[in-house]
GROMACS .gro file of C-alpha atoms in nm:
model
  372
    1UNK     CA    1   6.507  -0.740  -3.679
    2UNK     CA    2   6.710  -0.902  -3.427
    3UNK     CA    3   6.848  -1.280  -3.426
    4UNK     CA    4   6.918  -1.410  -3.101
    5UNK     CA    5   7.152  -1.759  -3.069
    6UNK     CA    6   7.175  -1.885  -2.746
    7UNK     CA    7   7.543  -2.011  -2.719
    8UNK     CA    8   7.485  -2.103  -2.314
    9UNK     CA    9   7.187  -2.154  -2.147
   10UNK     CA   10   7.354  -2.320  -1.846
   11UNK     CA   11   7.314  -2.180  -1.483
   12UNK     CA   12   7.688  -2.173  -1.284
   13UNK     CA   13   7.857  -2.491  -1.434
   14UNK     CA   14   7.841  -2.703  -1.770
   15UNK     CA   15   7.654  -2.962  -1.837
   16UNK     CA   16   7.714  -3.225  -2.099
   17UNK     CA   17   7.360  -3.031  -2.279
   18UNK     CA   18   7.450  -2.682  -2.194
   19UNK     CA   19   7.730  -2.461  -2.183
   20UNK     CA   20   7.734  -2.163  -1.942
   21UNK     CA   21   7.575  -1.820  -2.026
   22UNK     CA   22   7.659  -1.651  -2.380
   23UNK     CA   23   7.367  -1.503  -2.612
   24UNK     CA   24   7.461  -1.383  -2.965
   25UNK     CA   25   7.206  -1.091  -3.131
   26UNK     CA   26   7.276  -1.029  -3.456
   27UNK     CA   27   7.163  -0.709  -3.601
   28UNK     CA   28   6.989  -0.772  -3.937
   29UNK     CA   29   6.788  -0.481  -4.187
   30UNK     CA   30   6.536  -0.655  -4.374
   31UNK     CA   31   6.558  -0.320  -4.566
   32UNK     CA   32   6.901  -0.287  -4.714
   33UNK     CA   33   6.945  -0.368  -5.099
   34UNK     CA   34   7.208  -0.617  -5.034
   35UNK     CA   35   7.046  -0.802  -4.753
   36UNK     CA   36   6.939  -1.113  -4.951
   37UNK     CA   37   7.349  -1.158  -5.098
   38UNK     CA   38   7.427  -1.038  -4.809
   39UNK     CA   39   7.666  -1.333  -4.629
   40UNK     CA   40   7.570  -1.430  -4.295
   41UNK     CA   41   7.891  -1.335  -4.202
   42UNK     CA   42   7.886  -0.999  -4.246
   43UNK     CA   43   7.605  -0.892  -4.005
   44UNK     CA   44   7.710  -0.697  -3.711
   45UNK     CA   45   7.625  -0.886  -3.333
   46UNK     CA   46   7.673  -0.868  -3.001
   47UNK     CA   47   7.794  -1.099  -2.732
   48UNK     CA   48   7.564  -1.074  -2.388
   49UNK     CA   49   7.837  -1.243  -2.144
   50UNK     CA   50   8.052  -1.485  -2.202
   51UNK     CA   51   8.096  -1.784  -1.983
   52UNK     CA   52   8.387  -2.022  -2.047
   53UNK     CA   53   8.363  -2.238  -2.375
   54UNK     CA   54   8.154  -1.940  -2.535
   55UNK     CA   55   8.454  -1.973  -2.789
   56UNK     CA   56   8.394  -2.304  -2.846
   57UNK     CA   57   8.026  -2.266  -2.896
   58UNK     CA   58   8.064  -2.004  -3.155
   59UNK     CA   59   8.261  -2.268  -3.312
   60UNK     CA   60   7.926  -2.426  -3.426
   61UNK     CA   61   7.749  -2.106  -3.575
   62UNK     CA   62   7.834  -1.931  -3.903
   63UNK     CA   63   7.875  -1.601  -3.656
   64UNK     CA   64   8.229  -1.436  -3.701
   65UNK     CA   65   8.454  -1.243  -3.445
   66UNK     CA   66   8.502  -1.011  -3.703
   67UNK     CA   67   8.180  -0.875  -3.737
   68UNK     CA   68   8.144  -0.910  -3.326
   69UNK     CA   69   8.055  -0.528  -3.255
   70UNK     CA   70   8.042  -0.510  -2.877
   71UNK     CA   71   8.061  -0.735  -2.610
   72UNK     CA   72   7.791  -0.668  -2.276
   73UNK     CA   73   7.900  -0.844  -1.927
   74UNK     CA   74   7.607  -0.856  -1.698
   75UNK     CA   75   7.846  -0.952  -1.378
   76UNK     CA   76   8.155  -1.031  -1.266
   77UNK     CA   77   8.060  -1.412  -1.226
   78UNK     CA   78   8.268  -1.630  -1.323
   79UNK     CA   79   8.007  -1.842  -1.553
   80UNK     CA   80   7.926  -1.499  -1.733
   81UNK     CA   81   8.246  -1.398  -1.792
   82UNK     CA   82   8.578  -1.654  -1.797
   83UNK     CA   83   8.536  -1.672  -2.145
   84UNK     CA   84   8.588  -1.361  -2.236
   85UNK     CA   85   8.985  -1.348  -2.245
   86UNK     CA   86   8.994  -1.643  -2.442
   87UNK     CA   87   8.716  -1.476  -2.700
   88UNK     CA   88   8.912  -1.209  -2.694
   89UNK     CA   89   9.290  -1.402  -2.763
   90UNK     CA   90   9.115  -1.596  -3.028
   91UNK     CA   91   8.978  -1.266  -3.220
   92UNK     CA   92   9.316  -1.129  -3.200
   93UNK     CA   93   9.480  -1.440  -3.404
   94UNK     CA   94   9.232  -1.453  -3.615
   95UNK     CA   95   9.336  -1.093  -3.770
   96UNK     CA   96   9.068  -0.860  -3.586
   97UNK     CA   97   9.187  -0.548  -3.651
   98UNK     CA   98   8.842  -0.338  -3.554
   99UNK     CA   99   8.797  -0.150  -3.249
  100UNK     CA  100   8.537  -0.331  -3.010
  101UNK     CA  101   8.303  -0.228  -2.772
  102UNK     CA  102   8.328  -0.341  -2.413
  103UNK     CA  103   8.036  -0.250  -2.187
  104UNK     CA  104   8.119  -0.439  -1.826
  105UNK     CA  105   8.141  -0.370  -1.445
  106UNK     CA  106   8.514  -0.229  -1.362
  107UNK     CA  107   8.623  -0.545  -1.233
  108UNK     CA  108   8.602  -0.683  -1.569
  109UNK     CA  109   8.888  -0.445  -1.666
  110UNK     CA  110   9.095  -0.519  -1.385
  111UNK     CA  111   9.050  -0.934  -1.450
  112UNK     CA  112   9.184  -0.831  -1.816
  113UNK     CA  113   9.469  -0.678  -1.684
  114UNK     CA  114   9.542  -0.958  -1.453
  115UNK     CA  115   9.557  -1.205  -1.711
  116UNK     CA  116   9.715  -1.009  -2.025
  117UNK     CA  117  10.078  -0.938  -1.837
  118UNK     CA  118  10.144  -1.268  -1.730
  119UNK     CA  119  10.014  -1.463  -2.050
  120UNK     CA  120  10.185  -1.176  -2.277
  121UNK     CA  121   9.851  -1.137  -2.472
  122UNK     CA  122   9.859  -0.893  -2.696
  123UNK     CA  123   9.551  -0.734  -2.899
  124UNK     CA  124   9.613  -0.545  -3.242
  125UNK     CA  125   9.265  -0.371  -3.196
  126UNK     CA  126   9.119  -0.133  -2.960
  127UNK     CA  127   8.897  -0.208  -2.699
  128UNK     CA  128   8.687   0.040  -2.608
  129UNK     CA  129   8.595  -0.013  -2.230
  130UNK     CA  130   8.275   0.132  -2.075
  131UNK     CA  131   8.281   0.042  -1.721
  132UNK     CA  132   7.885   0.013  -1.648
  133UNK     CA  133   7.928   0.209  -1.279
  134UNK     CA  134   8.049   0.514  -1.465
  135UNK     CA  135   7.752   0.517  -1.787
  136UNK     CA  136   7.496   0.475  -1.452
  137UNK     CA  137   7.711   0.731  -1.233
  138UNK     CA  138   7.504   1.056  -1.191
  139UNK     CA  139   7.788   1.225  -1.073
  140UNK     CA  140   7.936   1.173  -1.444
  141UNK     CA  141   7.660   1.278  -1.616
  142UNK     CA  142   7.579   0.917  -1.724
  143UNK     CA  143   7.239   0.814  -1.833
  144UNK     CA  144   7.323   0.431  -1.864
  145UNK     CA  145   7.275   0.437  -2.309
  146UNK     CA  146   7.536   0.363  -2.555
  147UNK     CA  147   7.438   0.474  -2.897
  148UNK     CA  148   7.612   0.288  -3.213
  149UNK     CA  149   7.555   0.368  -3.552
  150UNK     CA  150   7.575   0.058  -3.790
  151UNK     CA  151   7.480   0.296  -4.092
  152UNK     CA  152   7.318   0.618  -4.182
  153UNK     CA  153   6.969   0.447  -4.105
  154UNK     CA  154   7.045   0.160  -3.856
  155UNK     CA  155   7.081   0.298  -3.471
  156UNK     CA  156   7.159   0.043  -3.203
  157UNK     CA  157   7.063   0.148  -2.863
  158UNK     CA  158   7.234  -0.013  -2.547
  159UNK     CA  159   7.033   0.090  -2.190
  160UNK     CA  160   7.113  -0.044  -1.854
  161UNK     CA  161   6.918  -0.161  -1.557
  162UNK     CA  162   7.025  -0.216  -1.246
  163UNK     CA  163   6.903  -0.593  -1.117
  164UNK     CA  164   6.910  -0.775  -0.742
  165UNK     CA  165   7.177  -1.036  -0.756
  166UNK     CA  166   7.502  -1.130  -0.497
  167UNK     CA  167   7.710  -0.918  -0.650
  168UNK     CA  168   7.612  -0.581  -0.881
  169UNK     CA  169   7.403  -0.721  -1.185
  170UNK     CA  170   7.246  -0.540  -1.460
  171UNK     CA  171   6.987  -0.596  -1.749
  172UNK     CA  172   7.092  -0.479  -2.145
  173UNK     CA  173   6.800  -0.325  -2.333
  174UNK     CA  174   6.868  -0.342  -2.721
  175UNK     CA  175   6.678  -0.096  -2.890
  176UNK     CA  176   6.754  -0.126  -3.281
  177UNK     CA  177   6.616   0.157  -3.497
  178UNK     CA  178   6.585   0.096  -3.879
  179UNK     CA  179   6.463   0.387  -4.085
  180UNK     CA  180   6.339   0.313  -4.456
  181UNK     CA  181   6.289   0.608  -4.747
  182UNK     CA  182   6.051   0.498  -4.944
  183UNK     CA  183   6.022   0.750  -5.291
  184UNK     CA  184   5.656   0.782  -5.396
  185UNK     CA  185   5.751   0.757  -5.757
  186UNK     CA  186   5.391   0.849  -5.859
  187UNK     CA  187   5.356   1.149  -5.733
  188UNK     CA  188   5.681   1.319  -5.903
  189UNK     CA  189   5.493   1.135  -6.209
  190UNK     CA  190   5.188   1.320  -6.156
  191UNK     CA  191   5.371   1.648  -6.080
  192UNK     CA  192   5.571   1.652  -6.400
  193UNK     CA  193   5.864   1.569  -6.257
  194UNK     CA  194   6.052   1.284  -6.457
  195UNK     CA  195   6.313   1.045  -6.327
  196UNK     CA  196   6.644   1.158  -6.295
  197UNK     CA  197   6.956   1.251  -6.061
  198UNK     CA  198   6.668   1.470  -5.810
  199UNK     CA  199   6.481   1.164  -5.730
  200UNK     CA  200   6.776   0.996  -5.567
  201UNK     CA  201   6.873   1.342  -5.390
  202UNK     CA  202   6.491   1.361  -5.254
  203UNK     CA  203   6.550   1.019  -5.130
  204UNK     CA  204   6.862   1.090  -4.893
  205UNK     CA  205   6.663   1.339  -4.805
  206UNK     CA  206   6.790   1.705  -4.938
  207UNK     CA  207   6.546   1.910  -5.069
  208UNK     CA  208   6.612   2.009  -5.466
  209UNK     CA  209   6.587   2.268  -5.756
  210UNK     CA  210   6.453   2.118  -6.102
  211UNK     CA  211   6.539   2.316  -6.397
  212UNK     CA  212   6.261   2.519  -6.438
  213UNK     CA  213   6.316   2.681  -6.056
  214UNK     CA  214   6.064   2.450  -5.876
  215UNK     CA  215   6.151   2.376  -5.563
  216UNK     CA  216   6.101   2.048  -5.446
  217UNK     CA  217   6.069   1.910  -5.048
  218UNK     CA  218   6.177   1.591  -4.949
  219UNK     CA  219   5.914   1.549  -4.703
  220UNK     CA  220   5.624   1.593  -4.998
  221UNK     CA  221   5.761   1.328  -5.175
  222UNK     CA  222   5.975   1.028  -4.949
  223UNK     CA  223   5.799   0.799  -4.707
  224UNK     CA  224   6.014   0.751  -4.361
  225UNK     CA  225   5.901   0.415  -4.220
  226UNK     CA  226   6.088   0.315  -3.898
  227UNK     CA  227   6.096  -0.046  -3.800
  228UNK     CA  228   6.179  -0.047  -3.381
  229UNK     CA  229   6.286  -0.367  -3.269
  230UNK     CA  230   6.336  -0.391  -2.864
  231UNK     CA  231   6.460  -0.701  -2.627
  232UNK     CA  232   6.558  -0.702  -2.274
  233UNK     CA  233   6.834  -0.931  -2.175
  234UNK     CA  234   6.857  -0.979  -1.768
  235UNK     CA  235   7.177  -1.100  -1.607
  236UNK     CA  236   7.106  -1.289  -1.267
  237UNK     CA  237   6.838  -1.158  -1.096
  238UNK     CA  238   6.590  -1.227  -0.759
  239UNK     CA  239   6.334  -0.944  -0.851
  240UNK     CA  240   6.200  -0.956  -1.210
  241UNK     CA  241   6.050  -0.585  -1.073
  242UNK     CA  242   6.328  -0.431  -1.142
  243UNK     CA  243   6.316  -0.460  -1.523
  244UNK     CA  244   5.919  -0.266  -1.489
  245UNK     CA  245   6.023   0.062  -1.654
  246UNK     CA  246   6.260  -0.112  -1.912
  247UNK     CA  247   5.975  -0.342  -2.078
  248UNK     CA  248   5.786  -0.055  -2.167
  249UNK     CA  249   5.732  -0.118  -2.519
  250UNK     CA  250   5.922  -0.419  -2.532
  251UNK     CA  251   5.918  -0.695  -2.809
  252UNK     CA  252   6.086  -0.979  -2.579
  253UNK     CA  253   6.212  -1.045  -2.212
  254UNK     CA  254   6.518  -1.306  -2.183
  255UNK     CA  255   6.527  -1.364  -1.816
  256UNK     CA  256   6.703  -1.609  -1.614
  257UNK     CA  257   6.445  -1.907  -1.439
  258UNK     CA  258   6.747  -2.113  -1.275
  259UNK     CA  259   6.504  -2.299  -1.055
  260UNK     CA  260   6.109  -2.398  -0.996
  261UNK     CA  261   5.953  -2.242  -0.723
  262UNK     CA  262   5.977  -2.582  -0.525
  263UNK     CA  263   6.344  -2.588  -0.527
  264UNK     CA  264   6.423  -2.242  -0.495
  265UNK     CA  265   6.198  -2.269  -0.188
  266UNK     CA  266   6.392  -2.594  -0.024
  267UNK     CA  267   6.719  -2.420  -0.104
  268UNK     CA  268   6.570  -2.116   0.158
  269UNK     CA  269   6.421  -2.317   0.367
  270UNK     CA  270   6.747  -2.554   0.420
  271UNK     CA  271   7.051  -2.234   0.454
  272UNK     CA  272   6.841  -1.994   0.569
  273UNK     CA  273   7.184  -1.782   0.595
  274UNK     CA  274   7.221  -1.841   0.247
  275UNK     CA  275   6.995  -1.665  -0.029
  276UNK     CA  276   7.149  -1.759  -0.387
  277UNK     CA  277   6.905  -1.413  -0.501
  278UNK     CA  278   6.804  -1.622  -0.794
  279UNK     CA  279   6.446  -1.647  -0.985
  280UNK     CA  280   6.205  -1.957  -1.011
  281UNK     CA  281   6.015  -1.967  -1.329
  282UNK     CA  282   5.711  -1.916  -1.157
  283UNK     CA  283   5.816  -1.567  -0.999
  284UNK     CA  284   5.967  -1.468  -1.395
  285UNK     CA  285   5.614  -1.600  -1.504
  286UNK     CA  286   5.407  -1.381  -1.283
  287UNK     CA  287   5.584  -1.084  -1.301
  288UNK     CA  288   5.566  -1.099  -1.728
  289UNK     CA  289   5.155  -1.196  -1.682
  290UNK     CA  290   5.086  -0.891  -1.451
  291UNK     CA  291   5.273  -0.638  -1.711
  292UNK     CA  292   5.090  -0.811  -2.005
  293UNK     CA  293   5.412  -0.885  -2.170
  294UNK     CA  294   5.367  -1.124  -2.451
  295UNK     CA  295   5.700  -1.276  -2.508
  296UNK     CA  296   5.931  -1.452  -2.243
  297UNK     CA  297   6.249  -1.648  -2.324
  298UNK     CA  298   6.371  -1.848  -2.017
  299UNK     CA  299   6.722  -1.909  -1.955
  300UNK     CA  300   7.011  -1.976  -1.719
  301UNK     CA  301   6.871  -2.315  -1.586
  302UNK     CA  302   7.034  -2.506  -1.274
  303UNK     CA  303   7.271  -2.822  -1.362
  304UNK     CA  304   6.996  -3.026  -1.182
  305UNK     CA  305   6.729  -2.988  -1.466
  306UNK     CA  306   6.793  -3.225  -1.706
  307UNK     CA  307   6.723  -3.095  -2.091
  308UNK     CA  308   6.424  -3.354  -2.184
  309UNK     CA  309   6.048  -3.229  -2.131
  310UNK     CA  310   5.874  -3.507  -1.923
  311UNK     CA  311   5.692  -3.298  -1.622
  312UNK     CA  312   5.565  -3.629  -1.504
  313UNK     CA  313   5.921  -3.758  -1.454
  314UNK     CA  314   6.088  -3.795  -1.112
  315UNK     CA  315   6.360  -3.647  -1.278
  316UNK     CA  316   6.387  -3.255  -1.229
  317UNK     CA  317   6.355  -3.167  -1.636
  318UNK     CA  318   6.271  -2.879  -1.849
  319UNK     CA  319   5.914  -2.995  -1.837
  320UNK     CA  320   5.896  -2.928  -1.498
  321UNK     CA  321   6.023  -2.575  -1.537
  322UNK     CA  322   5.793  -2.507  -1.811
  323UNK     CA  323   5.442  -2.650  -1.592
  324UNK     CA  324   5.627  -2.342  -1.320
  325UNK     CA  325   5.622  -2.093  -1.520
  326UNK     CA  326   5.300  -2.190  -1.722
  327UNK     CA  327   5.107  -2.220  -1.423
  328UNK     CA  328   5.083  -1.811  -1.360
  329UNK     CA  329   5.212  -1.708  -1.705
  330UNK     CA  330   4.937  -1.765  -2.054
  331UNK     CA  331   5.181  -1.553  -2.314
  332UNK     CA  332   5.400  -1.668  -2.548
  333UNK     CA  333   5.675  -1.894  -2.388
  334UNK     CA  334   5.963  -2.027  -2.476
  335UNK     CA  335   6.254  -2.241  -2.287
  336UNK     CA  336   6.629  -2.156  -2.434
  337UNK     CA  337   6.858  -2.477  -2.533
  338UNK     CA  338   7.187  -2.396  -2.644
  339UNK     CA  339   7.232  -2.283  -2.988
  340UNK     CA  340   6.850  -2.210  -3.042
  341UNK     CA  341   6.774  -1.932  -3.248
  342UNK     CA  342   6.473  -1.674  -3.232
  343UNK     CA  343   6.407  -1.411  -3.492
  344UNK     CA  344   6.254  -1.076  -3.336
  345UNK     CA  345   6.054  -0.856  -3.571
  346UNK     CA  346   5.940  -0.537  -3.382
  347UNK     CA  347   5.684  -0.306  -3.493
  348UNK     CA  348   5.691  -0.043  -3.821
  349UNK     CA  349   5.569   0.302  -3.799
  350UNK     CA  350   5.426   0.421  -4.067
  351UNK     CA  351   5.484   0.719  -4.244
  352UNK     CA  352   5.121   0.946  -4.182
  353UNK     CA  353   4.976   0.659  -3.952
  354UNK     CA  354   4.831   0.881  -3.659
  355UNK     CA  355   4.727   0.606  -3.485
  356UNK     CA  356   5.135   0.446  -3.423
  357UNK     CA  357   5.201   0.134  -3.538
  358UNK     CA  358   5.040  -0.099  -3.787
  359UNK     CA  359   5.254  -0.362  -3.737
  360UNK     CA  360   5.301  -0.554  -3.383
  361UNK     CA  361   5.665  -0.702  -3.295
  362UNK     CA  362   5.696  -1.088  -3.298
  363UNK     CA  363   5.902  -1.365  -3.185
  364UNK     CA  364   5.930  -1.691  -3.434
  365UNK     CA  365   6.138  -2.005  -3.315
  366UNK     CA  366   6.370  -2.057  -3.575
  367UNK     CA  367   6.542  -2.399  -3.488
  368UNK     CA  368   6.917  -2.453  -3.416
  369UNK     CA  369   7.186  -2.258  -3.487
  370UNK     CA  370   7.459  -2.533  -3.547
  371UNK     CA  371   7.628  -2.556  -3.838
  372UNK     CA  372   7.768  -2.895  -3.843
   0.00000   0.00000   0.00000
């Protein structure tokens, strides 16, 4: 299960509504024998960008900088990324001692740099940088995946797409893995096998001796379910096309609709030297109906789109964006306001289910995140 908390939903500037571009995911297993104690705390996330004020914004959430496992930068603009030394500052006095994972273009490196000598910031944890040219970079062997292991049987899986933006942007895919042993109690009942130290061994997994020589298999006697959960978070981005081989089996799309088709059509028409290589709704909303994706999460909306729903309003509103999108787009939709939360459940496999899943992923609107 992931937890997504919009912390900016804000295209290039503030507005009094909306900060700039930040998205928390917080990595939760409904499976783990403390997750109900569990404090809310102490779940591992990551940070996809983070545009000035994300800081602040965090601020309002129970989320923690401590339990902040990587941070993803999309591009090097600025409303996706001049948070991030601040983020980083604040971690540092807060007693972050973990190493943290940094995947970002180069030039995300070199603005650290830039600003660490001459404000004499100093971090007592390890950043581990992964500059996104070289995890894409064929010449390096890269295949564009980061891999972290939150446990024995929770994989995260980080994949990269390259987008069409100004400058070089790039889509996350989080893939998160959960695997479940389930012991089927009643068969070692039934086999004359009582309870003891070999049923917890046959759990993990290893394959046992009892005490009159029988040997026993793991496999004949644990269930493996794995729960898959999948999103695809898009930095800035004039051709939804590009994310095509990415939403294979994907639970959720975030993309960015930063104007209606109307506007981003005037804005053409009026510089035609200028293309800002941004999406309309409508163009997010095709592309998601012709690839029979079910769940879309719209984001990164202009300054000029006021935050009330009214698509009979003069006023360029969210309602209007909505009617853009809706008009070429019948699955589930959803418009991001800062701090709104969504809970994605993605699909279980079932242990000797040859037909794949019985379970299909879903997206649930969970209200706001803030705290106070």
């Amino acid at each position: 299960m992931l937890k997504l908390t919009f912390l900016g939903t804000s295209a290039g500037v503030p507005t009094k509504q909306r900060n700039v571009t930040a998205l928390a995911i917080e990595c939760l297993n409904p499976y783990s024998s403390s997750a109900s104690q569990q404090p809310k705390k102490s779940r591992p996330w990551l940070l996809i960008d983070c545009g000035e004020g994300t800081q602040q914004q965090l601020l309002h959430t129970k989320l923690s900088l401590h339990q902040l496992t990587a941070i993803c930068i999309t591009h090097v603009h600025g409303d996706h990324c001049y948070g991030l030394p601040g983020l980083l500052a604040s971690a540092a006095m807060s007693g972050r001692r973990d190493p943290l994972t940094l995947i970002a273009p180069k030039a995300i490196a070199t603005l650290l740099e830039a600003i660490t000598a001459p404000t004499e910031l100093y971090l007592p944890f390890a950043i581990n940088f992964m500059a996104i040219e070289e995890l894409l970079s064929k010449d390096s062997g890269g295949n564009g995946q980061v891999s972290i292991s939150l446990d024995s049987q929770h994989q995260l899986d980080i994949d990269i797409t390259p987008l069409s933006h100004r400058v070089a942007s790039h889509g996350f895919g989080i893939t998160q893995t959960i695997s479940q042993r389930t012991l089927n109690a009643d068969k070692l009942t039934a086999d004359g096998i009582p309870a003891s130290a070999l049923w917890g061994k046959l759990q993990q997994g290893t394959d046992v001796m009892t005490e009159d020589g029988r040997e026993l298999r793991s496999a004949d006697y644990v269930n493996n379910d794995v729960k898959r959960t999948r999103v695809v978070v898009a930095g800035d981005n004039d051709t939804p096309a590009c994310l095509t081989s990415a939403l294979v089996d994907t639970d959720l799309l975030v993309h960015e609709a930063t104007y209606t088709h109307e506007v981003l059509s005037k804005i053409k028409a009026k510089n035609p030297d200028f293309d800002p290589m941004h999406s309309s709704a409508q163009l997010v909303g095709k592309f998601a109906q012709d690839i029979g994706l079910k769940n879309l999460i719209l984001t990164h909306f202009s300054a000029r789109y006021q935050s009330f729903d009214n698509p009979d309003s003069s006023t360029a509103n969210m309602g209007h964006i909505r009617l853009d999108a809706q008009s070429v787009y019948q699955g589930n939709l959803w418009l991001a306001a800062d701090f709104d939360q969504y809970m994605v459940d993605g699909a279980v496999d079932l242990a000797g289910n040859q037909e794949g899943s019985q379970e299909e992923g879903r997206v649930q609107y969970l209200g706001s995140a803030r705290s106070d």
